[in-house]
mmCIF file of C-alpha atoms (C1' of nucleotides) in Angstrom:
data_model
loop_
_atom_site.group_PDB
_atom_site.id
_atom_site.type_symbol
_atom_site.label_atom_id
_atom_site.label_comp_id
_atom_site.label_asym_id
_atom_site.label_seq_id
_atom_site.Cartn_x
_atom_site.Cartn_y
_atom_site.Cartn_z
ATOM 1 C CA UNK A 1 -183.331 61.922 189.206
ATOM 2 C CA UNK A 2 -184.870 64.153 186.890
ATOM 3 C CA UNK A 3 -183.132 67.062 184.506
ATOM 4 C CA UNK A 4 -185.098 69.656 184.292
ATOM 5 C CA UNK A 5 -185.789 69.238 180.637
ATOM 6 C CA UNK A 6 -186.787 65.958 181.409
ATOM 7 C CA UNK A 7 -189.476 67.257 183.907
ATOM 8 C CA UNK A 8 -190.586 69.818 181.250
ATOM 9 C CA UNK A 9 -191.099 66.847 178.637
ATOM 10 C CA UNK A 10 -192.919 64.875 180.781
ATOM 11 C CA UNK A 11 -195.216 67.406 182.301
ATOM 12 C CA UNK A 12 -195.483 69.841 179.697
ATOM 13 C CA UNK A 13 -194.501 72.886 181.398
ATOM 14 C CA UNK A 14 -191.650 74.758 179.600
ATOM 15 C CA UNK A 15 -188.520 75.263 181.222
ATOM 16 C CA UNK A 16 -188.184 78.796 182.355
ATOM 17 C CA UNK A 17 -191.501 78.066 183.854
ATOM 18 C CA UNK A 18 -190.103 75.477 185.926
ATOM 19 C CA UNK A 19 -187.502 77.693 187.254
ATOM 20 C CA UNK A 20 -189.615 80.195 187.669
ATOM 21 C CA UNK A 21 -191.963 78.281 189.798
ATOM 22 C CA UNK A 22 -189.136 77.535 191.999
ATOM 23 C CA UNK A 23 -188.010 81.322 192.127
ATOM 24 C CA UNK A 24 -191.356 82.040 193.876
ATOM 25 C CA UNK A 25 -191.196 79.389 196.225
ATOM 26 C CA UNK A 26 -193.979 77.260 194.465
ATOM 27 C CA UNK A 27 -191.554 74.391 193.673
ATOM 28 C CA UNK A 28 -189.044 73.301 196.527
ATOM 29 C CA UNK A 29 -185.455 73.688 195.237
ATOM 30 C CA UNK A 30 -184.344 70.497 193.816
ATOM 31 C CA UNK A 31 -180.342 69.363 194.614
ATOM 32 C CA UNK A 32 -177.514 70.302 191.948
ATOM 33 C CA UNK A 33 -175.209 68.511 190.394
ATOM 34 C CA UNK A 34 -171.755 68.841 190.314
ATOM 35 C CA UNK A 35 -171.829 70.944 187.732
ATOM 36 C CA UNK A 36 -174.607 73.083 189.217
ATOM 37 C CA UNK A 37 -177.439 71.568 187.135
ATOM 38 C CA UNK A 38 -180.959 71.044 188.909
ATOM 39 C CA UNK A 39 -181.756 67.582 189.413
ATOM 40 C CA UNK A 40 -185.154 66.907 190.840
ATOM 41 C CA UNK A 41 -186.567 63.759 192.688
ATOM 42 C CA UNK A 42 -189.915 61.639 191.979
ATOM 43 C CA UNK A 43 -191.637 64.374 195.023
ATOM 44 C CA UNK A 44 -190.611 67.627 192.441
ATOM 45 C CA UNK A 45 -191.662 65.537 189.491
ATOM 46 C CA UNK A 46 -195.266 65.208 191.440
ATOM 47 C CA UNK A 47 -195.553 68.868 192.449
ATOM 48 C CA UNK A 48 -195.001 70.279 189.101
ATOM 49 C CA UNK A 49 -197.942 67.182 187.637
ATOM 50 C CA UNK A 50 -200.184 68.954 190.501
ATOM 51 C CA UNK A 51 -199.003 72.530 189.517
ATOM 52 C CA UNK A 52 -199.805 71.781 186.161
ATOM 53 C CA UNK A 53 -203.278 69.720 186.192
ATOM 54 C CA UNK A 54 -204.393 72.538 188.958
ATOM 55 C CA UNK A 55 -203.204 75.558 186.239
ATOM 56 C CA UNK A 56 -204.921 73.790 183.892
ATOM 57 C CA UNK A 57 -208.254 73.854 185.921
ATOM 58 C CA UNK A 58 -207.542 78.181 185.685
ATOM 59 C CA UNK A 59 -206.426 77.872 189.335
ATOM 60 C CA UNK A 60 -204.317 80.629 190.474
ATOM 61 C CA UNK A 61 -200.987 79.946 191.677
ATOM 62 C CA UNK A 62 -201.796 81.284 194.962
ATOM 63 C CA UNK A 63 -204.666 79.018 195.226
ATOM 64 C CA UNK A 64 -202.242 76.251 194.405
ATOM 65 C CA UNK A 65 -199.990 77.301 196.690
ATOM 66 C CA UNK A 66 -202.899 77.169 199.327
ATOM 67 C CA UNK A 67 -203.573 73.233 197.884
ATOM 68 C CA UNK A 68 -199.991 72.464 198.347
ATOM 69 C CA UNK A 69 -200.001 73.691 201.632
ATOM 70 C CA UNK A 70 -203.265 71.265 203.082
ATOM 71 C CA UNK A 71 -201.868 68.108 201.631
ATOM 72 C CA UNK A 72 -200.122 65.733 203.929
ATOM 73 C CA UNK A 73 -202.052 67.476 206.794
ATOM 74 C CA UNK A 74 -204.689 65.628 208.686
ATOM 75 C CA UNK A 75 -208.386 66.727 209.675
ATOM 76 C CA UNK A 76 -209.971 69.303 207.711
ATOM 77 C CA UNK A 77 -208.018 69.220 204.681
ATOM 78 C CA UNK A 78 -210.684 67.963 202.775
ATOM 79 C CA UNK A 79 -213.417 70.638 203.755
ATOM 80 C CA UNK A 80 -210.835 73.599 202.757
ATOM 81 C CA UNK A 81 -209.967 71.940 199.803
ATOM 82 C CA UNK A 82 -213.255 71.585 198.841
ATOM 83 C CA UNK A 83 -213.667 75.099 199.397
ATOM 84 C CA UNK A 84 -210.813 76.317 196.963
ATOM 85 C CA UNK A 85 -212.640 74.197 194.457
ATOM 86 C CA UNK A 86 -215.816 74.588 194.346
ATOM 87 C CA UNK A 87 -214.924 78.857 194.815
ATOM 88 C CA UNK A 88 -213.022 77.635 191.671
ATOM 89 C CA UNK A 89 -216.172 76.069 189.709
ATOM 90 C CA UNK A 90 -218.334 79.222 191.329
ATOM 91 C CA UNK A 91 -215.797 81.772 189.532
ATOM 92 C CA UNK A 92 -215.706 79.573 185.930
ATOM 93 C CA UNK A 93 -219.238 79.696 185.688
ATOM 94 C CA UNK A 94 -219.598 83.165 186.081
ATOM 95 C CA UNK A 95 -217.262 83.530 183.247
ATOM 96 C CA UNK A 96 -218.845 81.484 181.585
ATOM 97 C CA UNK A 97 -222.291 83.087 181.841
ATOM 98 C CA UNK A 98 -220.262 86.450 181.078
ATOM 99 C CA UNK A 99 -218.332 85.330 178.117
ATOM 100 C CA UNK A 100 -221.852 84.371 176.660
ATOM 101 C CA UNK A 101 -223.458 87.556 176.900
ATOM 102 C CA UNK A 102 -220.201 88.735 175.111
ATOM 103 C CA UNK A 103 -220.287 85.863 171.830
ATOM 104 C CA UNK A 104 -224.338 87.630 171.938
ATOM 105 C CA UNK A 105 -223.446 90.633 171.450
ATOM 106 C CA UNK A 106 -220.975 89.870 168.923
ATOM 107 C CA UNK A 107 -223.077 87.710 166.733
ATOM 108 C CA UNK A 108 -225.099 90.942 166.680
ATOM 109 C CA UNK A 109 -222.864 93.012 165.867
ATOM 110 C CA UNK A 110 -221.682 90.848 163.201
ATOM 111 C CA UNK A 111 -224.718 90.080 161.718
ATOM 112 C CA UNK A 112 -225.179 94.060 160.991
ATOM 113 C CA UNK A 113 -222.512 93.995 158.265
ATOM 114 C CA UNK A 114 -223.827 90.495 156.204
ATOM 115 C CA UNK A 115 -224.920 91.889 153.587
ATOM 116 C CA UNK A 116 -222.180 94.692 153.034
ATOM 117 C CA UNK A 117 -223.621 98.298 153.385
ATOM 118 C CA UNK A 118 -222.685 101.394 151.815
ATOM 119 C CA UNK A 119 -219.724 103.862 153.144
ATOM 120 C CA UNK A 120 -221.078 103.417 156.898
ATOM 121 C CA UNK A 121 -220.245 101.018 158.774
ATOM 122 C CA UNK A 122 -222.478 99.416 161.353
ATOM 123 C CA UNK A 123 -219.836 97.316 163.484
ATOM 124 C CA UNK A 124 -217.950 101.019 164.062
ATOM 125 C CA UNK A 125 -221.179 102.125 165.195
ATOM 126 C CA UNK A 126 -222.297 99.581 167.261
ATOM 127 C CA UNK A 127 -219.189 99.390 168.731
ATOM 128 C CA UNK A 128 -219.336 102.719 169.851
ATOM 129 C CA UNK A 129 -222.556 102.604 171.259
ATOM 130 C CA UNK A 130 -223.723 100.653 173.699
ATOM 131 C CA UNK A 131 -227.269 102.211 174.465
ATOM 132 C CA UNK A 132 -227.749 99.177 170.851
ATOM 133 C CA UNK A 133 -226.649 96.476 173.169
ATOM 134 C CA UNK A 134 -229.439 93.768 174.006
ATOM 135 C CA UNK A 135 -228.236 92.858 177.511
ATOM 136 C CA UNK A 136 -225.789 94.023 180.157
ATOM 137 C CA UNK A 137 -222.508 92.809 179.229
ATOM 138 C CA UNK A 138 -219.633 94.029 180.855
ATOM 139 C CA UNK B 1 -214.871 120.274 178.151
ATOM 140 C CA UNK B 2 -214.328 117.308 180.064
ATOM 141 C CA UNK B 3 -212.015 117.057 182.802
ATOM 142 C CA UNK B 4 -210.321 113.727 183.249
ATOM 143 C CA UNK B 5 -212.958 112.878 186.185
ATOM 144 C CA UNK B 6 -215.951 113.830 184.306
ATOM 145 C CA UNK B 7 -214.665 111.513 181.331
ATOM 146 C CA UNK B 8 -213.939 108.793 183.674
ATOM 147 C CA UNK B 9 -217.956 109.341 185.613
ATOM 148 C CA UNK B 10 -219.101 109.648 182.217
ATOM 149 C CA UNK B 11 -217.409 106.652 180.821
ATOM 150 C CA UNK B 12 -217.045 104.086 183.681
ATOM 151 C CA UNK B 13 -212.929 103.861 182.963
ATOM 152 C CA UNK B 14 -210.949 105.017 185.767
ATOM 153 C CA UNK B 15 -208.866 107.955 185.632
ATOM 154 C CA UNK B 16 -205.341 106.420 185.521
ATOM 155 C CA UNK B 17 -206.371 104.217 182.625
ATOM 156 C CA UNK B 18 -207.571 107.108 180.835
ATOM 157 C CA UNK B 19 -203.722 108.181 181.119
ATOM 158 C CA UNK B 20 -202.824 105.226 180.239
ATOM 159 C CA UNK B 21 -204.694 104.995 176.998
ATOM 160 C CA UNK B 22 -203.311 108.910 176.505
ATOM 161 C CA UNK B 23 -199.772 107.448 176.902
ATOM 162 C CA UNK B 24 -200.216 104.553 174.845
ATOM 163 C CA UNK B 25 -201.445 106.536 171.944
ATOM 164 C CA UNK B 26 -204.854 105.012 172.400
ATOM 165 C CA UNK B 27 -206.863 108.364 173.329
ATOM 166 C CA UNK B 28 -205.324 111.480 171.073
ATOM 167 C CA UNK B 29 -203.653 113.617 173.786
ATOM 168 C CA UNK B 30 -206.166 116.110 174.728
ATOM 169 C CA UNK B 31 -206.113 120.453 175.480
ATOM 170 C CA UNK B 32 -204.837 121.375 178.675
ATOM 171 C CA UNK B 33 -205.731 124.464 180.248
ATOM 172 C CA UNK B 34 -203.681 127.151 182.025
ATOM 173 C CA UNK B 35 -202.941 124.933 184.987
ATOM 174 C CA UNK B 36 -201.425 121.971 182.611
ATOM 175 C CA UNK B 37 -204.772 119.705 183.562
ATOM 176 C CA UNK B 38 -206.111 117.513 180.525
ATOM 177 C CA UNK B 39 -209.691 119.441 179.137
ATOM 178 C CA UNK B 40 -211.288 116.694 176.594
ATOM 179 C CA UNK B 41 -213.832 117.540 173.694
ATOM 180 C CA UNK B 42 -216.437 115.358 172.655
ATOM 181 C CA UNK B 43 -214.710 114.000 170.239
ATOM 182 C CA UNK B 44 -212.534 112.489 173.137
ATOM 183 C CA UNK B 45 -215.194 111.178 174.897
ATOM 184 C CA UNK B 46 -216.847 109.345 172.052
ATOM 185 C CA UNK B 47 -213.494 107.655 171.534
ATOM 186 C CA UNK B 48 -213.216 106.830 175.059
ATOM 187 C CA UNK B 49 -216.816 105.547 175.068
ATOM 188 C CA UNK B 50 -215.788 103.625 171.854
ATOM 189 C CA UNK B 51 -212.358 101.972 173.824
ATOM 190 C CA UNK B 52 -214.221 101.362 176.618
ATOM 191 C CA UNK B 53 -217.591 99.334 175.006
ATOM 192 C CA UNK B 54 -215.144 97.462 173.042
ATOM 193 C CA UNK B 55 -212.578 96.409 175.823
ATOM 194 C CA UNK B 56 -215.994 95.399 178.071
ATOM 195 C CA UNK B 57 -216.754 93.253 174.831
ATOM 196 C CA UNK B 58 -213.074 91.056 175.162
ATOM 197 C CA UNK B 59 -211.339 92.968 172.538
ATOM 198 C CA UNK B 60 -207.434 93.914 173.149
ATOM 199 C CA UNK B 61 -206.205 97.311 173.228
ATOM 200 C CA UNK B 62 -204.390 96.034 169.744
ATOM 201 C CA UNK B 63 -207.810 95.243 167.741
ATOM 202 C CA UNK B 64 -209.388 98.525 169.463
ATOM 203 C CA UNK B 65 -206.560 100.903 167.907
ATOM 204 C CA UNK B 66 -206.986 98.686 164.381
ATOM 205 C CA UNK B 67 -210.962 98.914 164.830
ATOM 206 C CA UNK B 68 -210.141 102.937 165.594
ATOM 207 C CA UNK B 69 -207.844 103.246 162.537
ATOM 208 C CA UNK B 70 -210.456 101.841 160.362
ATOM 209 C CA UNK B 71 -213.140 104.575 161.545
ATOM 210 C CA UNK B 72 -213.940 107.722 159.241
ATOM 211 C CA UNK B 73 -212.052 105.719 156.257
ATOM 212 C CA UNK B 74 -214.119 104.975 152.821
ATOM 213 C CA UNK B 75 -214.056 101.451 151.219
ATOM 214 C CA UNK B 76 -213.479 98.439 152.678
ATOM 215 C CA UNK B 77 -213.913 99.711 156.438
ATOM 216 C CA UNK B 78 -217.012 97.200 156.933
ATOM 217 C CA UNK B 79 -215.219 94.297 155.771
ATOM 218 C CA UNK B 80 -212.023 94.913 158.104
ATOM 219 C CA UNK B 81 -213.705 95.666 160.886
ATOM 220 C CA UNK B 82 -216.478 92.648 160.389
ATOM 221 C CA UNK B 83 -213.401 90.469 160.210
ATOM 222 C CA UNK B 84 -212.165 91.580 163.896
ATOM 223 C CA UNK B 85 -214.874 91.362 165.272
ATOM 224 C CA UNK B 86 -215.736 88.014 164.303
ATOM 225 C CA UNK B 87 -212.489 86.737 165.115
ATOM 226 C CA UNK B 88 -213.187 88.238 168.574
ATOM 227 C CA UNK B 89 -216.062 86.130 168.769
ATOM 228 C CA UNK B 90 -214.502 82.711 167.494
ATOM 229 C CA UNK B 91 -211.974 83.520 170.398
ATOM 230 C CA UNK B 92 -214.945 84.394 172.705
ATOM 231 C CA UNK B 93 -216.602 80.862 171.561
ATOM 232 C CA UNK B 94 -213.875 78.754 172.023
ATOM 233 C CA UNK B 95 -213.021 80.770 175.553
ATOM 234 C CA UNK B 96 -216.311 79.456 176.747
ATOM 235 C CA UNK B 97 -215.778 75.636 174.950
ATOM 236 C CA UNK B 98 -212.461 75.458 177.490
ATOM 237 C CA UNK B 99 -214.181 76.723 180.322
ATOM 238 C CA UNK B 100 -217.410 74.207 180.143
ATOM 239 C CA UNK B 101 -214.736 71.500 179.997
ATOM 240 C CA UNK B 102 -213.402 73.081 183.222
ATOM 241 C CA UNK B 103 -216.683 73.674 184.807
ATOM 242 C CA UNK B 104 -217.180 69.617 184.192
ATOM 243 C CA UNK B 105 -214.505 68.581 185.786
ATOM 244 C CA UNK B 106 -214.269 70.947 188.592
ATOM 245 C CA UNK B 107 -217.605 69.757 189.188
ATOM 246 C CA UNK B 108 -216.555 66.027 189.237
ATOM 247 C CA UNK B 109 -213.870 66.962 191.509
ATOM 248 C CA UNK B 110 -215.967 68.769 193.982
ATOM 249 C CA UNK B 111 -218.631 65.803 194.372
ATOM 250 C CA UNK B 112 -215.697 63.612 195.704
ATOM 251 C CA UNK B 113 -215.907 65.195 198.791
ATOM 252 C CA UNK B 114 -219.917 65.382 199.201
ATOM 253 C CA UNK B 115 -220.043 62.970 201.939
ATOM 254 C CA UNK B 116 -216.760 63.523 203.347
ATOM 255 C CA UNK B 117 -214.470 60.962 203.944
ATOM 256 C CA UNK B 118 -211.982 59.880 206.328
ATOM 257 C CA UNK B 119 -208.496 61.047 205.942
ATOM 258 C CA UNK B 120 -207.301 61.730 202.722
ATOM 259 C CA UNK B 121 -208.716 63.987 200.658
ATOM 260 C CA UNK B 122 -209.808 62.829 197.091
ATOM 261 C CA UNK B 123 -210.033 66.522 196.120
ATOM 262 C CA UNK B 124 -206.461 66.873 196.167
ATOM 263 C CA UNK B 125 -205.732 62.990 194.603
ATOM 264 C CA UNK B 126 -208.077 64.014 191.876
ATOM 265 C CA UNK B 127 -206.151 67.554 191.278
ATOM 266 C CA UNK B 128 -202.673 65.852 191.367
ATOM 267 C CA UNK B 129 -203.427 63.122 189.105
ATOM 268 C CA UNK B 130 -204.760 64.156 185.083
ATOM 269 C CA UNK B 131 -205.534 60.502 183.939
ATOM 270 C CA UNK B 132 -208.562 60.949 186.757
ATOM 271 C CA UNK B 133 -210.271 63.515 183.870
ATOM 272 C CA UNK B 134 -212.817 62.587 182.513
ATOM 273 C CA UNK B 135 -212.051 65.473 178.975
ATOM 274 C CA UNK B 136 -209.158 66.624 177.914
ATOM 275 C CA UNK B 137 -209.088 69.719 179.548
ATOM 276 C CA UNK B 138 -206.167 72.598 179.489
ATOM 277 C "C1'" DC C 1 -161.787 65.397 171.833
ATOM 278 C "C1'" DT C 2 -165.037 67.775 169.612
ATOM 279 C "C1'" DT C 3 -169.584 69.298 168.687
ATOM 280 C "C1'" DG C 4 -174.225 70.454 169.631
ATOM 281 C "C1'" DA C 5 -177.820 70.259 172.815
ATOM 282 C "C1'" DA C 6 -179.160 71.469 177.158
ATOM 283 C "C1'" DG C 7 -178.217 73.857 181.204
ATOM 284 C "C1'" DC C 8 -177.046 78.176 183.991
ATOM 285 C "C1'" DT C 9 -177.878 83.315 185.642
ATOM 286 C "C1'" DC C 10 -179.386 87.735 184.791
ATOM 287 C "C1'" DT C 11 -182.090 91.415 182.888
ATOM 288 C "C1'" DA C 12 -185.977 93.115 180.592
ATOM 289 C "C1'" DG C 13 -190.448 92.785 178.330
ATOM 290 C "C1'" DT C 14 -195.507 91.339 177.789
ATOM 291 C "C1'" DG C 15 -200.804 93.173 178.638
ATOM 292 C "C1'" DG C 16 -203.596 96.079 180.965
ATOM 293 C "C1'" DC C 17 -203.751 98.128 184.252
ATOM 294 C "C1'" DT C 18 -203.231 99.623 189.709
ATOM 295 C "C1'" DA C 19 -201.070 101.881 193.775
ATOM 296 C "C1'" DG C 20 -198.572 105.243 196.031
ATOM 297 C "C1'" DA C 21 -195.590 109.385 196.800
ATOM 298 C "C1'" DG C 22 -195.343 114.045 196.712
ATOM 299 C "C1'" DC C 23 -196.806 117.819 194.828
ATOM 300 C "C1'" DA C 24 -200.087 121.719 192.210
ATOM 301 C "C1'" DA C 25 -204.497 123.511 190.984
ATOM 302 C "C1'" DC C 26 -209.226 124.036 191.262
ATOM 303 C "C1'" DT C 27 -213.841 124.784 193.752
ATOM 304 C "C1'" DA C 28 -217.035 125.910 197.443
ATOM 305 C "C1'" DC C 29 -217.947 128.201 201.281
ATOM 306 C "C1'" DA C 30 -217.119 131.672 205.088
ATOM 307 C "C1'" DT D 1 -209.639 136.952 200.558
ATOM 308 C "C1'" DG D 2 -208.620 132.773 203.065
ATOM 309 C "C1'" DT D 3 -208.872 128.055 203.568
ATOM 310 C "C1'" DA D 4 -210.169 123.323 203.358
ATOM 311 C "C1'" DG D 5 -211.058 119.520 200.655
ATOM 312 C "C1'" DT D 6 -211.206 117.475 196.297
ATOM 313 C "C1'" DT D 7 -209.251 116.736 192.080
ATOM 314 C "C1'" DG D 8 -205.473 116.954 189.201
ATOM 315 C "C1'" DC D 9 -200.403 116.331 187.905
ATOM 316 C "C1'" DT D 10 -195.931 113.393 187.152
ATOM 317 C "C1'" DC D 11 -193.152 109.696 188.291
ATOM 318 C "C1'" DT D 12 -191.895 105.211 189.840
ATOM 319 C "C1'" DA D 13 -192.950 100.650 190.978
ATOM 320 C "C1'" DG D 14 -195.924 96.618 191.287
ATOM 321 C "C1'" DC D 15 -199.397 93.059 189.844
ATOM 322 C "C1'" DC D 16 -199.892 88.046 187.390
ATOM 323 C "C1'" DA D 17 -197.822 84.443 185.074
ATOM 324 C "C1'" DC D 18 -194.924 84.029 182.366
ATOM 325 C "C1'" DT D 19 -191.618 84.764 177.919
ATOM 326 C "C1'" DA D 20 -187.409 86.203 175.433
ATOM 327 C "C1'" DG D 21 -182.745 87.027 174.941
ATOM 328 C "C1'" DA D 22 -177.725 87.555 176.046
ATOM 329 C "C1'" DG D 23 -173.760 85.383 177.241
ATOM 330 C "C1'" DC D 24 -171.875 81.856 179.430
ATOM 331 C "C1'" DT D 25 -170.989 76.643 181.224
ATOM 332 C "C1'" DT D 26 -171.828 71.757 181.348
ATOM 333 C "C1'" DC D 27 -173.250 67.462 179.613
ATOM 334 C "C1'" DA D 28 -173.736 63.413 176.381
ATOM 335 C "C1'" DA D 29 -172.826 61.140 172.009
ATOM 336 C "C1'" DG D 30 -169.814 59.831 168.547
#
DNA sequence: CTTGAAGCTCTAGTGGCTAGAGCAACTACA
DNA sequence: TGTAGTTGCTCTAGCCACTAGAGCTTCAAG
């Protein structure tokens, strides 16, 4: 039996979180003590490792809660699980690719003001227009 | 003068986030006219065009209004607003470090199902179980 | 038996919008 | 001048995924 400090520790999700998790139905509600405390089993303690690892992958907790949902289930778990993942990788790599025309731009913008410049200032005016930008971002 | 839709056609930003920004102090409140609907100037849709260029290049509402405050000053306006936006792009680069680390292991989890396999589904092993990871991701 | 850490519930706030209700005003056409 | 349809207005509430704080109770160590 677990407190739920004692889950936070060892998964690294703070404490609130935990409790909030439960609030929305994420996390199963663990038993209380006599006092009213939560005390969760080694099955919560695994949930909140999977909760954690899949937030860390920039899942959403509605995909998680789909994940959550296929395991233990037979047949074509894997297939839809699959899915969620690799819809996962597909929507990374597009921010990816987007968050590199972005650091482009930037380093262009930045590179206007290296050598200091007189009263104007060409970040301000790059900034505010974008007909100067080399690609499409945004 | 601009009504709030031509502004928002003109700009891309949708019309209840242009009354956002007006209620945030973002956007300086605009004219009305006699039927107490919002008539902006140019001046208004420059700054608009301005917000809306830098939030499509990752910067928060916080750095635009600094980046906004700086504009039409003397002095050190350049190197202030040089500074943000480099900062923005640090942030941007290390945004994109995270997600390639992401993208990598996503990918490793998604080629455990490539053949499929009977049963249990390594997708979900791999998602509930870190010490799997190749990086240190999250 | 006391003290301090850890737990509890509840409310409210964050950023950056978005949605909807229920109206008023403007515009184009007959 | 009438009317229909679009656009505008304010206001409240909701989204995601938490985070912070108040004010209280319970637990564990010495």
């Amino acid at each position: 039996m677990y407190t739920i400090g004692a889950m936070s520790k060892a998964t690294g999700v703070k404490v609130p979180t935990i409790r909030y998790y439960e609030e929305i139905g994420l996390l199963d509600e663990p038993g209380r003590n006599a006092g009213n405390q939560r005390r969760f089993d080694q099955a919560g303690m695994d949930a909140l490792g999977f909760i954690k690892h899949a937030r860390d992958l920039g899942f959403s907790l509605d995909d998680i809660r789909a994940l959550m949902g296929l395991d233990g289930q037979l047949g074509d778990d894997c297939a839809e699980a699959d899915q969620i993942a690799r819809s996962q990788l597909e929507n990374v790599r597009e921010r990816i690719a987007k968050l590199e025309q972005l650091a482009r731009e930037l380093e262009r913008i930045s590179h206007l003001c290296d050598g200091g410049n007189g009263g104007c200032c060409k970040v301000l005016t790059a900034l505010a227009d974008h007909s100067q930008c080399a690609g499409d971002h945004g």
